[in-house]
Amino acid sequence: MSFRRGSILSVSSRMTFMDDEPHFEDLTDDELRDTLEQAIQHNRYLQLENEIFERYLQRHDPQSVQVMTQVLESAKHAQRVASQMIPIASALSLTSEKLGRGTSMSGSTLTFTGSRRTITNQILPRGFRISISHRIEMAENEIAEMRKSLGELETLAAKTRANLRAQMEEVDLRIRETNEARAELEENVVKNGVDPLTGRIPAEKFVRFMEEWLRAADAIIEKLRLKSASLKAQISKAKHQLAQKEELGETLHPIDFEQLAIENHKYQEKIDRKNHHLLQMKKITGRCSLSLSNHKQKLAEQMAVLKSIKKEIARKQAQIEKFNNEEHRTAIDSEKAANQLRQITELMGEYTVPDLIEFVKMQDELAEMQRTYKRLQRHHEVQQNAIKAFKNQSKAEPDIIQSKKHKESRVKYEV
C-alpha cells in the first residue's frame, strides 16, 4: 500500500539532519545555544512521533517495521562510513592547498564536500512524506488504542483489587471465626469443663462441643451455599440479558440510530415546550397563590368582623328579650297596681268610720287575746322543757316519774 510505503520512508528520512544546516562558524554563543535547544526539542518531538508510528505499524503492518529497521541500519552504516571519510577529505584538502592545486577530484563518489548528509541522502530516497491528515489519523488511532488498553488495564486492576479485597475479607473472617472458636473452646471446655475430682477434661464434653460447632458450621455452609446459588442464578440471568442486548445491537443499523436521534430530538423539543408551559403555569400559580393569600387574609378579617357583628346581634337580642320580659312584668305589675288602686278607690268610696265604743271593745278583746297567747306560749315552753327532762331521765325511778306525771297533770289541770 502506498500509504504504508510512505510512512516507512518518512520515518526513516526523519532520522537525517535538516536540509539547510546553518554555518555554525558564523554564529555566536547565544545563537548556538538557542540552536542547540531547538534541535533538542525537535529531536524529542521526532522521537515521540517515531514511537507513535512504530506502534501503529507494529499493529497494522509488522513487515514494514522490519523494512524500516533495515533502512535505519543502512543509514547508520552510511553515517559511520561518512564519519570515517571526513578526516581523509580534510587531509586531502590540506595537501592540495600546499601543492597549490585548487582543483578537486572528479566524480560524485570521490568528492567529500557533501559530508555525511550527502551519503545518507544517496541511500535514503527523498520525496516520501506523511501528510498532516495521515499523521493526525495515526495519532488518533494510537491514542484510541492507548485509551482502550488503559481501560482494559483499569478493568483488570479493578478486578484484581476486588479479588484481593475479597481474599482479605475472607482471611479476616477466617481469623475472626478461629479466634471466636478458640475463645469458646477455652471458655466452655478448658475452663468450665474440667472435672473437679480428677482435674481433667472429660472426652464427652469435648466431643459434644465439637459436634455442636460442626452443626453450626454446617448451617452456615448451607446458608452460604443457598446464597451462592442465588447469586449464580442472578449472574446467569444478567448474562442472558446481556447476550440478548448484544444480539439486539447486532440487528440494529445506522438508520435506526438516526431515527432514534430524530425521535429524541422531537421528544426533547416536546419536553422543552412542556417545561416552558410548566414554567408559565408556575408563574400563574405563584400569582394565584399571592392573590389567594390576600383574599384569605381579607376573608379572615371579614369573618372576624362578622363574628363580632353576630356577637353584637346576640347581645342585642338578649337585651331585647330582657326588655320584653321586663315589659311583661311591668304590665302585670301595672295591672296589679291598677286593680289595687281600683279596690282602694272602691274601699275609699264605700268606707265608713266605725263607732268609738266598738273600737274600744275591740281593742280590749285584742289585748286579752294577746295576753292569752303569751300565757299559752309559756305553758308550751314549760311542757317542752318537761318532755326534754323526761327523755333525759327516762331511766330514773318509777316513783319520780309518777310524781312528775302528777305534777304535769296538775299543771295541765290548772291550765
XYZ file of C-alpha atoms in Angstrom:
415
model
C 0.000 0.000 0.000
C 1.306 3.490 -0.917
C 0.388 4.957 2.458
C 2.374 2.322 4.366
C 5.320 2.739 1.980
C 5.291 6.479 2.516
C 5.102 6.043 6.293
C 8.117 3.708 6.255
C 10.264 6.064 4.207
C 9.151 9.154 6.069
C 10.014 7.627 9.430
C 13.485 6.660 8.156
C 14.026 10.006 6.464
C 13.313 11.852 9.722
C 16.452 10.373 11.218
C 18.624 12.519 8.890
C 19.722 16.041 9.514
C 17.838 19.081 8.356
C 18.205 20.116 4.757
C 19.536 23.576 5.411
C 22.234 23.345 8.042
C 23.407 26.723 9.313
C 27.062 27.737 9.280
C 27.959 27.213 12.923
C 31.282 29.041 12.494
C 29.418 32.306 11.859
C 27.034 32.008 14.902
C 27.545 33.479 18.344
C 27.402 31.567 21.603
C 23.792 32.619 22.319
C 22.679 31.684 18.822
C 24.457 28.337 19.120
C 22.742 27.735 22.489
C 19.312 28.577 21.010
C 20.018 26.376 18.018
C 21.026 23.506 20.301
C 17.837 23.870 22.403
C 15.695 23.937 19.265
C 17.464 20.856 17.937
C 16.949 19.004 21.245
C 13.260 19.929 21.313
C 12.850 18.959 17.662
C 14.603 15.683 18.393
C 12.164 14.964 21.248
C 9.191 15.631 19.001
C 10.654 13.348 16.352
C 11.295 10.584 18.891
C 7.707 10.795 20.160
C 6.348 10.791 16.613
C 8.543 7.841 15.665
C 7.356 5.899 18.716
C 3.731 6.526 17.752
C 4.379 5.496 14.133
C 6.280 2.402 15.232
C 3.414 1.288 17.498
C 0.916 1.931 14.749
C 2.946 -0.088 12.254
C 3.528 -2.937 14.714
C -0.222 -3.364 14.994
C -1.179 -2.839 11.347
C 1.912 -3.807 9.270
C 4.656 -5.650 11.198
C 6.629 -6.361 7.967
C 7.120 -2.654 7.336
C 8.787 -2.388 10.731
C 11.384 -4.896 9.625
C 11.965 -2.923 6.405
C 12.264 0.268 8.425
C 14.802 -1.414 10.698
C 16.903 -2.439 7.707
C 16.738 1.090 6.294
C 17.774 2.572 9.631
C 20.716 0.141 9.871
C 21.808 1.156 6.345
C 21.587 4.811 7.340
C 23.636 4.223 10.460
C 26.256 2.349 8.398
C 26.387 5.200 5.921
C 26.820 7.686 8.758
C 29.679 5.661 10.185
C 31.337 5.489 6.733
C 30.899 9.224 6.293
C 32.356 9.936 9.742
C 35.378 7.828 8.805
C 35.830 9.542 5.429
C 35.641 13.127 6.724
C 39.214 13.167 8.221
C 40.573 11.757 4.928
C 38.864 14.535 2.984
C 40.251 17.195 5.323
C 43.788 15.767 4.912
C 43.488 15.756 1.102
C 42.275 19.331 1.129
C 45.273 20.393 3.187
C 47.645 18.566 0.777
C 46.062 20.195 -2.245
C 46.432 23.626 -0.677
C 50.103 23.024 -0.077
C 50.648 21.880 -3.628
C 48.754 24.892 -4.971
C 46.372 22.762 -6.884
C 42.939 24.452 -6.473
C 41.175 21.619 -8.200
C 39.272 18.696 -6.742
C 38.898 15.148 -7.822
C 36.210 14.444 -10.354
C 33.250 12.143 -9.775
C 30.491 12.266 -7.186
C 31.812 9.206 -5.396
C 35.269 10.791 -4.750
C 34.101 14.256 -3.547
C 33.837 14.680 0.213
C 32.310 18.150 0.348
C 28.809 16.793 0.892
C 29.703 15.196 4.305
C 27.512 12.512 5.828
C 24.289 14.189 4.779
C 25.054 13.625 1.098
C 25.819 9.957 1.640
C 22.714 9.468 3.706
C 20.562 11.211 1.147
C 22.038 8.982 -1.550
C 20.952 5.907 0.416
C 17.543 7.181 1.585
C 15.224 8.390 -1.155
C 13.562 11.786 -0.770
C 10.093 12.953 -1.612
C 8.142 10.428 0.521
C 6.438 12.322 3.350
C 3.401 11.588 5.525
C 0.702 14.187 5.169
C -0.731 16.044 8.145
C -4.085 14.255 7.857
C -2.353 10.858 7.910
C -0.287 11.879 10.897
C -3.398 13.063 12.756
C -5.226 9.855 11.872
C -2.323 7.708 13.064
C -2.021 9.739 16.275
C -5.770 9.479 16.940
C -5.699 5.733 16.348
C -2.754 5.396 18.683
C -4.499 7.497 21.349
C -7.648 5.388 20.968
C -5.622 2.196 21.313
C -3.800 3.558 24.341
C -7.107 4.571 25.932
C -8.532 1.156 25.168
C -5.508 -0.556 26.708
C -5.707 1.812 29.664
C -9.394 0.966 30.141
C -8.608 -2.743 29.947
C -5.788 -2.236 32.431
C -8.125 -0.324 34.764
C -10.739 -3.068 34.464
C -8.105 -5.716 35.172
C -6.795 -3.675 38.095
C -10.327 -3.252 39.461
C -10.955 -6.978 39.185
C -7.618 -7.747 40.818
C -8.319 -5.231 43.571
C -11.785 -6.706 44.125
C -10.334 -10.222 44.252
C -7.648 -9.144 46.694
C -10.218 -7.340 48.821
C -12.417 -10.435 48.827
C -9.433 -12.594 49.779
C -8.534 -10.179 52.568
C -12.110 -10.199 53.843
C -12.129 -13.992 53.692
C -8.857 -14.169 55.616
C -10.146 -11.696 58.205
C -13.348 -13.696 58.534
C -11.382 -16.906 58.992
C -9.143 -15.297 61.597
C -12.149 -13.881 63.462
C -14.008 -17.191 63.376
C -10.866 -19.029 64.503
C -10.412 -16.637 67.415
C -14.067 -16.969 68.370
C -13.874 -20.766 68.203
C -10.678 -20.762 70.266
C -12.214 -18.431 72.887
C -15.377 -20.537 73.039
C -13.324 -23.726 73.347
C -11.248 -22.277 76.163
C -14.345 -20.939 77.921
C -16.587 -23.993 77.629
C -14.098 -26.870 77.643
C -10.765 -25.798 79.066
C -12.026 -23.607 81.943
C -15.566 -24.793 82.713
C -15.203 -28.385 81.509
C -12.552 -29.553 83.989
C -13.726 -32.342 86.270
C -13.237 -31.206 89.914
C -12.476 -34.735 91.083
C -9.933 -35.851 88.503
C -8.743 -32.416 87.362
C -9.001 -33.490 83.719
C -11.293 -32.595 80.814
C -13.823 -35.338 80.029
C -13.880 -36.508 76.450
C -17.666 -36.286 76.323
C -17.628 -32.512 76.779
C -15.031 -32.048 74.085
C -16.937 -34.328 71.683
C -20.219 -32.539 72.448
C -18.576 -29.171 71.866
C -17.122 -30.310 68.547
C -20.453 -31.758 67.401
C -22.275 -28.506 68.209
C -19.582 -26.487 66.471
C -19.761 -28.726 63.389
C -23.558 -28.407 63.283
C -23.274 -24.628 63.432
C -20.630 -24.740 60.679
C -22.893 -26.943 58.543
C -25.761 -24.460 58.996
C -23.527 -21.566 57.951
C -22.267 -23.548 54.947
C -25.838 -24.292 53.897
C -26.720 -20.599 54.105
C -23.662 -19.687 52.053
C -24.499 -22.390 49.518
C -28.023 -21.040 49.088
C -26.669 -17.507 48.790
C -24.086 -18.558 46.184
C -26.790 -20.427 44.256
C -28.972 -17.318 44.191
C -26.000 -15.220 43.088
C -25.195 -17.689 40.314
C -28.801 -17.538 39.138
C -28.657 -13.743 39.112
C -25.354 -13.797 37.209
C -26.722 -16.223 34.608
C -29.817 -14.078 34.227
C -27.666 -10.967 33.763
C -25.507 -12.778 31.185
C -28.623 -13.878 29.310
C -29.931 -10.318 29.278
C -26.531 -9.055 28.126
C -26.475 -11.631 25.296
C -29.957 -10.542 24.239
C -28.837 -6.933 24.240
C -25.792 -7.817 22.142
C -27.971 -9.722 19.659
C -30.337 -6.792 19.522
C -27.372 -4.475 18.952
C -26.174 -6.661 16.047
C -29.574 -6.405 14.373
C -29.537 -2.623 14.606
C -28.498 -0.404 11.672
C -27.309 3.180 11.390
C -30.730 4.253 10.157
C -32.174 3.034 13.456
C -29.850 5.284 15.385
C -30.677 8.212 13.127
C -34.381 7.563 13.635
C -33.784 7.308 17.339
C -31.873 10.607 17.277
C -34.775 12.255 15.405
C -37.252 10.895 17.938
C -35.046 12.055 20.775
C -34.887 15.499 19.195
C -38.678 15.598 18.885
C -39.121 14.441 22.448
C -36.563 16.986 23.602
C -38.484 19.767 21.845
C -41.705 18.464 23.387
C -40.040 18.388 26.806
C -38.800 21.944 26.280
C -42.328 23.072 25.390
C -43.738 21.274 28.390
C -41.072 22.809 30.608
C -41.878 26.263 29.222
C -45.581 25.639 29.766
C -44.816 24.344 33.249
C -42.798 27.477 33.961
C -45.703 29.649 32.804
C -48.086 27.616 34.932
C -45.768 28.026 37.903
C -45.772 31.781 37.385
C -49.586 31.767 37.143
C -49.743 29.567 40.223
C -47.489 31.984 42.075
C -49.680 34.929 41.171
C -52.824 32.978 42.066
C -51.260 31.898 45.347
C -50.422 35.503 46.182
C -53.921 36.634 45.282
C -55.394 33.703 47.218
C -53.354 34.592 50.288
C -54.543 38.208 50.051
C -58.143 37.095 49.673
C -57.743 34.676 52.550
C -56.435 37.492 54.711
C -59.338 39.713 53.712
C -61.750 36.832 54.307
C -60.280 36.295 57.754
C -60.750 39.979 58.527
C -64.350 39.866 57.228
C -65.023 36.695 59.248
C -63.694 38.423 62.366
C -65.962 41.418 61.676
C -68.899 39.049 61.011
C -68.196 37.182 64.249
C -68.145 40.424 66.209
C -71.372 41.526 64.494
C -73.009 38.188 65.352
C -71.939 38.596 68.972
C -73.365 42.114 68.990
C -76.615 40.861 67.428
C -76.860 38.079 70.025
C -76.239 40.605 72.800
C -78.885 42.954 71.387
C -81.347 40.076 71.042
C -80.696 39.114 74.675
C -81.274 42.713 75.690
C -84.494 42.820 73.619
C -85.720 39.607 75.241
C -84.833 41.016 78.667
C -86.662 44.228 77.859
C -89.702 42.239 76.672
C -89.725 40.261 79.930
C -89.394 43.449 81.907
C -92.185 44.969 79.847
C -94.369 41.926 80.534
C -93.612 42.075 84.256
C -94.193 45.815 84.240
C -97.533 45.289 82.506
C -98.518 42.690 85.118
C -97.370 44.968 87.949
C -99.193 47.888 86.413
C -102.312 45.762 86.082
C -101.991 44.661 89.708
C -101.386 48.228 90.766
C -104.445 49.303 88.767
C -106.541 46.607 90.463
C -105.257 47.646 93.874
C -105.908 51.232 93.037
C -109.398 50.356 91.922
C -110.010 48.343 95.084
C -108.609 51.117 97.227
C -110.710 53.593 95.366
C -113.802 51.442 95.861
C -112.882 50.917 99.514
C -112.393 54.620 99.967
C -115.718 55.207 98.336
C -117.542 52.631 100.469
C -115.579 53.085 103.769
C -117.487 54.241 106.848
C -115.877 55.154 110.175
C -116.884 52.682 112.983
C -118.317 53.687 116.377
C -115.857 54.669 119.170
C -117.279 52.289 121.781
C -116.988 49.325 119.394
C -113.399 50.336 118.683
C -112.563 50.374 122.396
C -114.161 46.955 122.894
C -112.239 45.559 120.012
C -109.022 46.954 121.461
C -109.769 45.299 124.839
C -110.511 41.987 123.137
C -107.269 42.258 121.194
C -105.289 42.945 124.372
C -106.931 39.988 126.158
C -106.213 37.694 123.267
C -102.535 38.787 123.231
C -102.221 38.020 126.977
C -103.827 34.614 126.483
C -101.398 33.893 123.600
C -98.404 34.782 125.758
C -99.612 32.554 128.638
C -100.229 29.636 126.341
C -96.780 30.139 124.825
C -95.160 29.977 128.274
C -97.053 26.772 129.107
C -95.895 25.319 125.819
C -92.313 26.127 126.663
C -92.670 24.516 130.093
C -94.107 21.384 128.531
C -91.284 21.224 126.054
C -88.733 21.507 128.842
C -90.544 18.788 130.791
C -90.542 16.486 127.821
C -86.807 17.027 127.372
C -86.163 16.331 131.014
C -88.297 13.225 130.811
C -86.314 11.990 127.864
C -83.055 12.646 129.681
C -84.174 10.898 132.834
C -86.120 8.052 131.263
C -84.075 5.531 133.252
C -84.873 7.112 136.630
C -87.046 5.563 139.344
C -90.769 4.927 138.730
C -91.970 6.994 141.689
C -90.086 10.005 140.485
C -91.659 9.502 137.096
C -95.109 9.225 138.616
C -94.599 12.363 140.697
C -93.535 14.211 137.651
C -96.559 12.936 135.825
C -98.738 14.033 138.694
C -97.183 17.436 138.656
C -97.636 17.669 134.951
C -101.248 16.584 135.205
C -101.841 19.093 137.908
C -100.239 21.807 135.834
C -102.386 20.802 132.941
C -105.434 20.792 135.134
C -104.581 24.291 136.308
C -104.131 25.399 132.795
